[in-house]
Amino acid sequence: MSYILIALVITNVYKGFTVGFDQTLLYFGAPALCGLKAASLVSIDDKLAAASEKKLQTLNAELGKNGRGIINVKRCGSRTLFFLYDRKVLQLSLSGKKELAYLAAKNYPVRKGFNAILSELLKRLSFQESFPHEIGIFLGYPLEDVILFEKQKGEGCLYSGMWKVYGNVQESLGKMTLYRNCCMKCNRLFERGMKLTEISRDYNTIGELPESV
């Protein structure tokens, strides 16, 4: 099982209660929806996903105003995989010379631009049984960690958290803490009555929240 998949095998349960489509997306994908992370992958129960098709259209209509989106990628057993992304952050993550060279070596159509690269990833996610190693680049993980994870077959990392770290541990720990705090903050906002689209739009203007009100 890859380090990516470990983060995906989830249930729609939060604090002991079954939660809905919006809150599941927030709990596991808030950093991408709030512009802190290039993308996230979230796996949701098939029945909940199917019942939320119209809601997904509504969410995307609002999220798209800020360059964000949620893509239904494929079914995985009894679950549906969603790709959540911030277009601007994702483009930046893929724009480096080393990142583009890495993707070109993986047969991505880098000369055709961002849209072609993203389409190729989504195609691979849809038709391959396992996650492609390069998915880490799209999720905003450091290139060094992605390359060494594949080269060393997941062994010998310096730290294992949201992903396996082979390079700068302190920098990666800082990002993991940022992402984790974002998820917690977004769910507190949701529980206090804010909509997913409002949280996504206003996240950077909302101050720190007390644990209770």
PDB file of C-alpha atoms in Angstrom:
ATOM      1  CA  MET A   1       0.000   0.000   0.000  1.00  0.00           C
ATOM      2  CA  SER A   2       1.497   3.355  -1.004  1.00  0.00           C
ATOM      3  CA  TYR A   3       1.848   6.339   1.288  1.00  0.00           C
ATOM      4  CA  ILE A   4      -0.812   8.090  -0.790  1.00  0.00           C
ATOM      5  CA  LEU A   5      -3.327   5.308  -0.321  1.00  0.00           C
ATOM      6  CA  ILE A   6      -2.819   5.283   3.427  1.00  0.00           C
ATOM      7  CA  ALA A   7      -4.166   8.831   3.525  1.00  0.00           C
ATOM      8  CA  LEU A   8      -7.172   7.881   1.429  1.00  0.00           C
ATOM      9  CA  VAL A   9      -8.656   4.896   3.221  1.00  0.00           C
ATOM     10  CA  ILE A  10     -11.098   6.892   5.305  1.00  0.00           C
ATOM     11  CA  THR A  11     -14.629   6.704   6.574  1.00  0.00           C
ATOM     12  CA  ASN A  12     -17.339   9.343   6.642  1.00  0.00           C
ATOM     13  CA  VAL A  13     -17.186   9.511  10.430  1.00  0.00           C
ATOM     14  CA  TYR A  14     -16.181  12.542  12.482  1.00  0.00           C
ATOM     15  CA  LYS A  15     -16.195  12.658  16.307  1.00  0.00           C
ATOM     16  CA  GLY A  16     -18.167   9.402  16.315  1.00  0.00           C
ATOM     17  CA  PHE A  17     -20.938  10.687  14.055  1.00  0.00           C
ATOM     18  CA  THR A  18     -21.615   9.975  10.382  1.00  0.00           C
ATOM     19  CA  VAL A  19     -21.135  13.221   8.459  1.00  0.00           C
ATOM     20  CA  GLY A  20     -22.305  14.512   5.093  1.00  0.00           C
ATOM     21  CA  PHE A  21     -20.626  15.167   1.776  1.00  0.00           C
ATOM     22  CA  ASP A  22     -19.526  18.754   2.478  1.00  0.00           C
ATOM     23  CA  GLN A  23     -17.992  18.066   5.862  1.00  0.00           C
ATOM     24  CA  THR A  24     -16.153  14.983   4.630  1.00  0.00           C
ATOM     25  CA  LEU A  25     -14.583  17.050   1.852  1.00  0.00           C
ATOM     26  CA  LEU A  26     -13.588  19.708   4.375  1.00  0.00           C
ATOM     27  CA  TYR A  27     -12.194  17.323   6.961  1.00  0.00           C
ATOM     28  CA  PHE A  28      -9.880  15.617   4.488  1.00  0.00           C
ATOM     29  CA  GLY A  29      -9.422  18.195   1.730  1.00  0.00           C
ATOM     30  CA  ALA A  30      -9.643  21.637   3.337  1.00  0.00           C
ATOM     31  CA  PRO A  31      -6.049  22.717   2.518  1.00  0.00           C
ATOM     32  CA  ALA A  32      -6.726  22.442  -1.218  1.00  0.00           C
ATOM     33  CA  LEU A  33     -10.141  24.091  -0.930  1.00  0.00           C
ATOM     34  CA  CYS A  34      -8.575  26.981   0.995  1.00  0.00           C
ATOM     35  CA  GLY A  35      -5.585  27.569  -1.277  1.00  0.00           C
ATOM     36  CA  LEU A  36      -2.915  26.232   1.085  1.00  0.00           C
ATOM     37  CA  LYS A  37      -2.165  23.075  -0.904  1.00  0.00           C
ATOM     38  CA  ALA A  38      -2.133  22.241  -4.603  1.00  0.00           C
ATOM     39  CA  ALA A  39      -4.561  19.328  -4.406  1.00  0.00           C
ATOM     40  CA  SER A  40      -6.022  16.604  -2.220  1.00  0.00           C
ATOM     41  CA  LEU A  41      -7.568  13.212  -2.842  1.00  0.00           C
ATOM     42  CA  VAL A  42     -10.643  12.249  -0.850  1.00  0.00           C
ATOM     43  CA  SER A  43     -12.467   8.917  -0.895  1.00  0.00           C
ATOM     44  CA  ILE A  44     -16.191   8.986  -0.078  1.00  0.00           C
ATOM     45  CA  ASP A  45     -18.788   6.252   0.320  1.00  0.00           C
ATOM     46  CA  ASP A  46     -20.472   5.489  -3.021  1.00  0.00           C
ATOM     47  CA  LYS A  47     -24.005   6.028  -1.760  1.00  0.00           C
ATOM     48  CA  LEU A  48     -23.150   9.418  -0.297  1.00  0.00           C
ATOM     49  CA  ALA A  49     -21.277  10.409  -3.453  1.00  0.00           C
ATOM     50  CA  ALA A  50     -24.149   9.361  -5.721  1.00  0.00           C
ATOM     51  CA  ALA A  51     -26.674  11.255  -3.614  1.00  0.00           C
ATOM     52  CA  SER A  52     -24.510  14.385  -3.812  1.00  0.00           C
ATOM     53  CA  GLU A  53     -24.135  14.744  -7.595  1.00  0.00           C
ATOM     54  CA  LYS A  54     -26.289  17.889  -7.808  1.00  0.00           C
ATOM     55  CA  LYS A  55     -24.590  19.335  -4.740  1.00  0.00           C
ATOM     56  CA  LEU A  56     -21.207  18.773  -6.400  1.00  0.00           C
ATOM     57  CA  GLN A  57     -22.337  20.799  -9.409  1.00  0.00           C
ATOM     58  CA  THR A  58     -23.452  23.622  -7.130  1.00  0.00           C
ATOM     59  CA  LEU A  59     -20.198  23.530  -5.162  1.00  0.00           C
ATOM     60  CA  ASN A  60     -18.103  23.642  -8.326  1.00  0.00           C
ATOM     61  CA  ALA A  61     -20.063  26.589  -9.687  1.00  0.00           C
ATOM     62  CA  GLU A  62     -19.117  28.580  -6.571  1.00  0.00           C
ATOM     63  CA  LEU A  63     -15.602  27.219  -6.070  1.00  0.00           C
ATOM     64  CA  GLY A  64     -14.767  27.891  -9.707  1.00  0.00           C
ATOM     65  CA  LYS A  65     -15.078  31.629  -9.087  1.00  0.00           C
ATOM     66  CA  ASN A  66     -11.852  31.352  -7.067  1.00  0.00           C
ATOM     67  CA  GLY A  67     -10.107  28.881  -9.347  1.00  0.00           C
ATOM     68  CA  ARG A  68     -10.881  25.805  -7.263  1.00  0.00           C
ATOM     69  CA  GLY A  69     -12.727  22.627  -8.078  1.00  0.00           C
ATOM     70  CA  ILE A  70     -13.736  19.091  -7.141  1.00  0.00           C
ATOM     71  CA  ILE A  71     -13.483  16.342  -9.768  1.00  0.00           C
ATOM     72  CA  ASN A  72     -15.165  12.950  -9.489  1.00  0.00           C
ATOM     73  CA  VAL A  73     -12.349  10.678 -10.638  1.00  0.00           C
ATOM     74  CA  LYS A  74     -13.557   7.097 -10.301  1.00  0.00           C
ATOM     75  CA  ARG A  75     -15.103   4.422  -8.132  1.00  0.00           C
ATOM     76  CA  CYS A  76     -12.791   2.388  -5.914  1.00  0.00           C
ATOM     77  CA  GLY A  77     -14.697  -0.626  -4.670  1.00  0.00           C
ATOM     78  CA  SER A  78     -17.544   0.780  -2.601  1.00  0.00           C
ATOM     79  CA  ARG A  79     -16.069   4.305  -2.566  1.00  0.00           C
ATOM     80  CA  THR A  80     -15.694   7.202  -4.991  1.00  0.00           C
ATOM     81  CA  LEU A  81     -12.432   9.099  -5.395  1.00  0.00           C
ATOM     82  CA  PHE A  82     -12.497  12.891  -5.663  1.00  0.00           C
ATOM     83  CA  PHE A  83      -9.666  15.208  -6.745  1.00  0.00           C
ATOM     84  CA  LEU A  84      -9.841  18.602  -5.008  1.00  0.00           C
ATOM     85  CA  TYR A  85      -7.562  21.329  -6.321  1.00  0.00           C
ATOM     86  CA  ASP A  86      -6.613  24.985  -6.381  1.00  0.00           C
ATOM     87  CA  ARG A  87      -5.692  25.775  -9.970  1.00  0.00           C
ATOM     88  CA  LYS A  88      -3.237  28.585  -9.203  1.00  0.00           C
ATOM     89  CA  VAL A  89      -1.366  26.657  -6.506  1.00  0.00           C
ATOM     90  CA  LEU A  90      -1.318  23.486  -8.610  1.00  0.00           C
ATOM     91  CA  GLN A  91       0.050  25.318 -11.642  1.00  0.00           C
ATOM     92  CA  LEU A  92       2.796  26.798  -9.487  1.00  0.00           C
ATOM     93  CA  SER A  93       3.656  23.362  -8.057  1.00  0.00           C
ATOM     94  CA  LEU A  94       4.102  21.976 -11.551  1.00  0.00           C
ATOM     95  CA  SER A  95       5.936  24.939 -13.075  1.00  0.00           C
ATOM     96  CA  GLY A  96       9.482  24.282 -11.859  1.00  0.00           C
ATOM     97  CA  LYS A  97      12.075  23.017 -14.325  1.00  0.00           C
ATOM     98  CA  LYS A  98      12.844  19.951 -12.212  1.00  0.00           C
ATOM     99  CA  GLU A  99       9.159  19.140 -11.756  1.00  0.00           C
ATOM    100  CA  LEU A 100       8.469  19.470 -15.480  1.00  0.00           C
ATOM    101  CA  ALA A 101      11.495  17.333 -16.332  1.00  0.00           C
ATOM    102  CA  TYR A 102      10.287  14.681 -13.906  1.00  0.00           C
ATOM    103  CA  LEU A 103       6.813  14.673 -15.416  1.00  0.00           C
ATOM    104  CA  ALA A 104       8.227  14.568 -18.941  1.00  0.00           C
ATOM    105  CA  ALA A 105      10.224  11.473 -17.952  1.00  0.00           C
ATOM    106  CA  LYS A 106       6.910   9.968 -16.813  1.00  0.00           C
ATOM    107  CA  ASN A 107       5.498  10.628 -20.311  1.00  0.00           C
ATOM    108  CA  TYR A 108       3.321  13.599 -19.409  1.00  0.00           C
ATOM    109  CA  PRO A 109       2.626  16.048 -22.280  1.00  0.00           C
ATOM    110  CA  VAL A 110       4.438  18.936 -20.590  1.00  0.00           C
ATOM    111  CA  ARG A 111       4.845  20.905 -23.831  1.00  0.00           C
ATOM    112  CA  LYS A 112       1.080  21.101 -24.203  1.00  0.00           C
ATOM    113  CA  GLY A 113       0.667  22.975 -20.939  1.00  0.00           C
ATOM    114  CA  PHE A 114      -1.094  22.675 -17.635  1.00  0.00           C
ATOM    115  CA  ASN A 115      -4.490  21.473 -18.848  1.00  0.00           C
ATOM    116  CA  ALA A 116      -2.947  18.611 -20.785  1.00  0.00           C
ATOM    117  CA  ILE A 117      -0.833  17.581 -17.807  1.00  0.00           C
ATOM    118  CA  LEU A 118      -3.822  17.585 -15.470  1.00  0.00           C
ATOM    119  CA  SER A 119      -5.933  15.648 -17.975  1.00  0.00           C
ATOM    120  CA  GLU A 120      -3.224  13.000 -18.222  1.00  0.00           C
ATOM    121  CA  LEU A 121      -3.110  12.608 -14.449  1.00  0.00           C
ATOM    122  CA  LEU A 122      -6.884  12.252 -14.215  1.00  0.00           C
ATOM    123  CA  LYS A 123      -6.812   9.644 -16.969  1.00  0.00           C
ATOM    124  CA  ARG A 124      -4.193   7.641 -15.111  1.00  0.00           C
ATOM    125  CA  LEU A 125      -6.098   7.907 -11.856  1.00  0.00           C
ATOM    126  CA  SER A 126      -9.248   6.717 -13.626  1.00  0.00           C
ATOM    127  CA  PHE A 127      -7.782   3.690 -15.373  1.00  0.00           C
ATOM    128  CA  GLN A 128      -4.876   2.496 -13.251  1.00  0.00           C
ATOM    129  CA  GLU A 129      -5.576   0.237 -10.282  1.00  0.00           C
ATOM    130  CA  SER A 130      -2.793   1.751  -8.179  1.00  0.00           C
ATOM    131  CA  PHE A 131      -1.853   5.376  -7.742  1.00  0.00           C
ATOM    132  CA  PRO A 132       0.950   6.601 -10.027  1.00  0.00           C
ATOM    133  CA  HIS A 133       4.053   7.597  -8.076  1.00  0.00           C
ATOM    134  CA  GLU A 134       4.008  11.081  -9.565  1.00  0.00           C
ATOM    135  CA  ILE A 135       0.702  11.856  -7.848  1.00  0.00           C
ATOM    136  CA  GLY A 136       2.781  13.310  -5.018  1.00  0.00           C
ATOM    137  CA  ILE A 137       3.870  16.205  -7.245  1.00  0.00           C
ATOM    138  CA  PHE A 138       0.237  17.133  -7.861  1.00  0.00           C
ATOM    139  CA  LEU A 139      -0.545  16.919  -4.152  1.00  0.00           C
ATOM    140  CA  GLY A 140       2.173  19.451  -3.420  1.00  0.00           C
ATOM    141  CA  TYR A 141       4.718  17.077  -1.880  1.00  0.00           C
ATOM    142  CA  PRO A 142       8.421  17.958  -2.321  1.00  0.00           C
ATOM    143  CA  LEU A 143       9.920  16.492  -5.495  1.00  0.00           C
ATOM    144  CA  GLU A 144      12.793  14.945  -3.544  1.00  0.00           C
ATOM    145  CA  ASP A 145      10.369  13.017  -1.353  1.00  0.00           C
ATOM    146  CA  VAL A 146       8.386  11.776  -4.365  1.00  0.00           C
ATOM    147  CA  ILE A 147      11.471  10.609  -6.232  1.00  0.00           C
ATOM    148  CA  LEU A 148      13.137   8.909  -3.268  1.00  0.00           C
ATOM    149  CA  PHE A 149       9.910   7.243  -2.165  1.00  0.00           C
ATOM    150  CA  GLU A 150       9.733   5.523  -5.543  1.00  0.00           C
ATOM    151  CA  LYS A 151      13.472   4.812  -5.736  1.00  0.00           C
ATOM    152  CA  GLN A 152      13.681   3.331  -2.236  1.00  0.00           C
ATOM    153  CA  LYS A 153      10.283   1.627  -2.436  1.00  0.00           C
ATOM    154  CA  GLY A 154       9.027   3.536   0.592  1.00  0.00           C
ATOM    155  CA  GLU A 155      11.903   2.437   2.818  1.00  0.00           C
ATOM    156  CA  GLY A 156      14.429   4.508   4.756  1.00  0.00           C
ATOM    157  CA  CYS A 157      12.480   7.729   5.143  1.00  0.00           C
ATOM    158  CA  LEU A 158      13.449  10.302   7.777  1.00  0.00           C
ATOM    159  CA  TYR A 159       9.854  10.865   8.870  1.00  0.00           C
ATOM    160  CA  SER A 160       6.465   9.351   8.062  1.00  0.00           C
ATOM    161  CA  GLY A 161       3.341  11.486   8.376  1.00  0.00           C
ATOM    162  CA  MET A 162       0.958  12.716   5.700  1.00  0.00           C
ATOM    163  CA  TRP A 163       3.688  11.552   3.327  1.00  0.00           C
ATOM    164  CA  LYS A 164       7.093   9.974   3.748  1.00  0.00           C
ATOM    165  CA  VAL A 165       9.827  12.576   4.081  1.00  0.00           C
ATOM    166  CA  TYR A 166      13.320  12.006   2.683  1.00  0.00           C
ATOM    167  CA  GLY A 167      14.473  15.617   2.439  1.00  0.00           C
ATOM    168  CA  ASN A 168      13.840  18.612   4.693  1.00  0.00           C
ATOM    169  CA  VAL A 169      11.995  17.208   7.706  1.00  0.00           C
ATOM    170  CA  GLN A 170      11.400  20.525   9.471  1.00  0.00           C
ATOM    171  CA  GLU A 171       9.945  22.145   6.364  1.00  0.00           C
ATOM    172  CA  SER A 172       7.661  19.181   5.756  1.00  0.00           C
ATOM    173  CA  LEU A 173       6.563  19.081   9.393  1.00  0.00           C
ATOM    174  CA  GLY A 174       5.644  22.741   9.110  1.00  0.00           C
ATOM    175  CA  LYS A 175       3.470  22.022   6.082  1.00  0.00           C
ATOM    176  CA  MET A 176       1.808  19.046   7.732  1.00  0.00           C
ATOM    177  CA  THR A 177       0.966  21.146  10.786  1.00  0.00           C
ATOM    178  CA  LEU A 178      -0.433  23.892   8.550  1.00  0.00           C
ATOM    179  CA  TYR A 179      -2.630  21.398   6.681  1.00  0.00           C
ATOM    180  CA  ARG A 180      -3.829  19.679   9.859  1.00  0.00           C
ATOM    181  CA  ASN A 181      -4.727  22.974  11.520  1.00  0.00           C
ATOM    182  CA  CYS A 182      -6.576  24.056   8.399  1.00  0.00           C
ATOM    183  CA  CYS A 183      -8.737  20.925   8.450  1.00  0.00           C
ATOM    184  CA  MET A 184      -9.565  21.412  12.123  1.00  0.00           C
ATOM    185  CA  LYS A 185     -10.348  25.109  11.704  1.00  0.00           C
ATOM    186  CA  CYS A 186     -12.563  24.500   8.665  1.00  0.00           C
ATOM    187  CA  ASN A 187     -14.579  21.865  10.457  1.00  0.00           C
ATOM    188  CA  ARG A 188     -15.121  24.144  13.442  1.00  0.00           C
ATOM    189  CA  LEU A 189     -16.329  26.830  11.040  1.00  0.00           C
ATOM    190  CA  PHE A 190     -18.647  24.339   9.357  1.00  0.00           C
ATOM    191  CA  GLU A 191     -20.067  23.209  12.689  1.00  0.00           C
ATOM    192  CA  ARG A 192     -20.752  26.856  13.538  1.00  0.00           C
ATOM    193  CA  GLY A 193     -22.879  27.329  10.447  1.00  0.00           C
ATOM    194  CA  MET A 194     -20.589  28.395   7.597  1.00  0.00           C
ATOM    195  CA  LYS A 195     -20.990  26.732   4.212  1.00  0.00           C
ATOM    196  CA  LEU A 196     -18.100  24.943   2.488  1.00  0.00           C
ATOM    197  CA  THR A 197     -18.037  27.550  -0.279  1.00  0.00           C
ATOM    198  CA  GLU A 198     -17.984  30.402   2.243  1.00  0.00           C
ATOM    199  CA  ILE A 199     -15.121  28.800   4.157  1.00  0.00           C
ATOM    200  CA  SER A 200     -13.164  28.264   0.949  1.00  0.00           C
ATOM    201  CA  ARG A 201     -13.707  31.865  -0.141  1.00  0.00           C
ATOM    202  CA  ASP A 202     -13.063  33.584   3.207  1.00  0.00           C
ATOM    203  CA  TYR A 203     -10.555  31.288   4.926  1.00  0.00           C
ATOM    204  CA  ASN A 204      -7.589  33.652   4.680  1.00  0.00           C
ATOM    205  CA  THR A 205      -9.561  36.520   6.227  1.00  0.00           C
ATOM    206  CA  ILE A 206     -10.831  34.558   9.234  1.00  0.00           C
ATOM    207  CA  GLY A 207      -8.766  34.807  12.397  1.00  0.00           C
ATOM    208  CA  GLU A 208      -7.980  32.056  14.866  1.00  0.00           C
ATOM    209  CA  LEU A 209     -10.972  30.431  16.504  1.00  0.00           C
ATOM    210  CA  PRO A 210     -11.418  29.565  20.179  1.00  0.00           C
ATOM    211  CA  GLU A 211     -11.968  25.890  20.870  1.00  0.00           C
ATOM    212  CA  SER A 212     -15.516  26.617  22.024  1.00  0.00           C
ATOM    213  CA  VAL A 213     -18.024  29.437  21.905  1.00  0.00           C
TER     214      VAL A 213
END
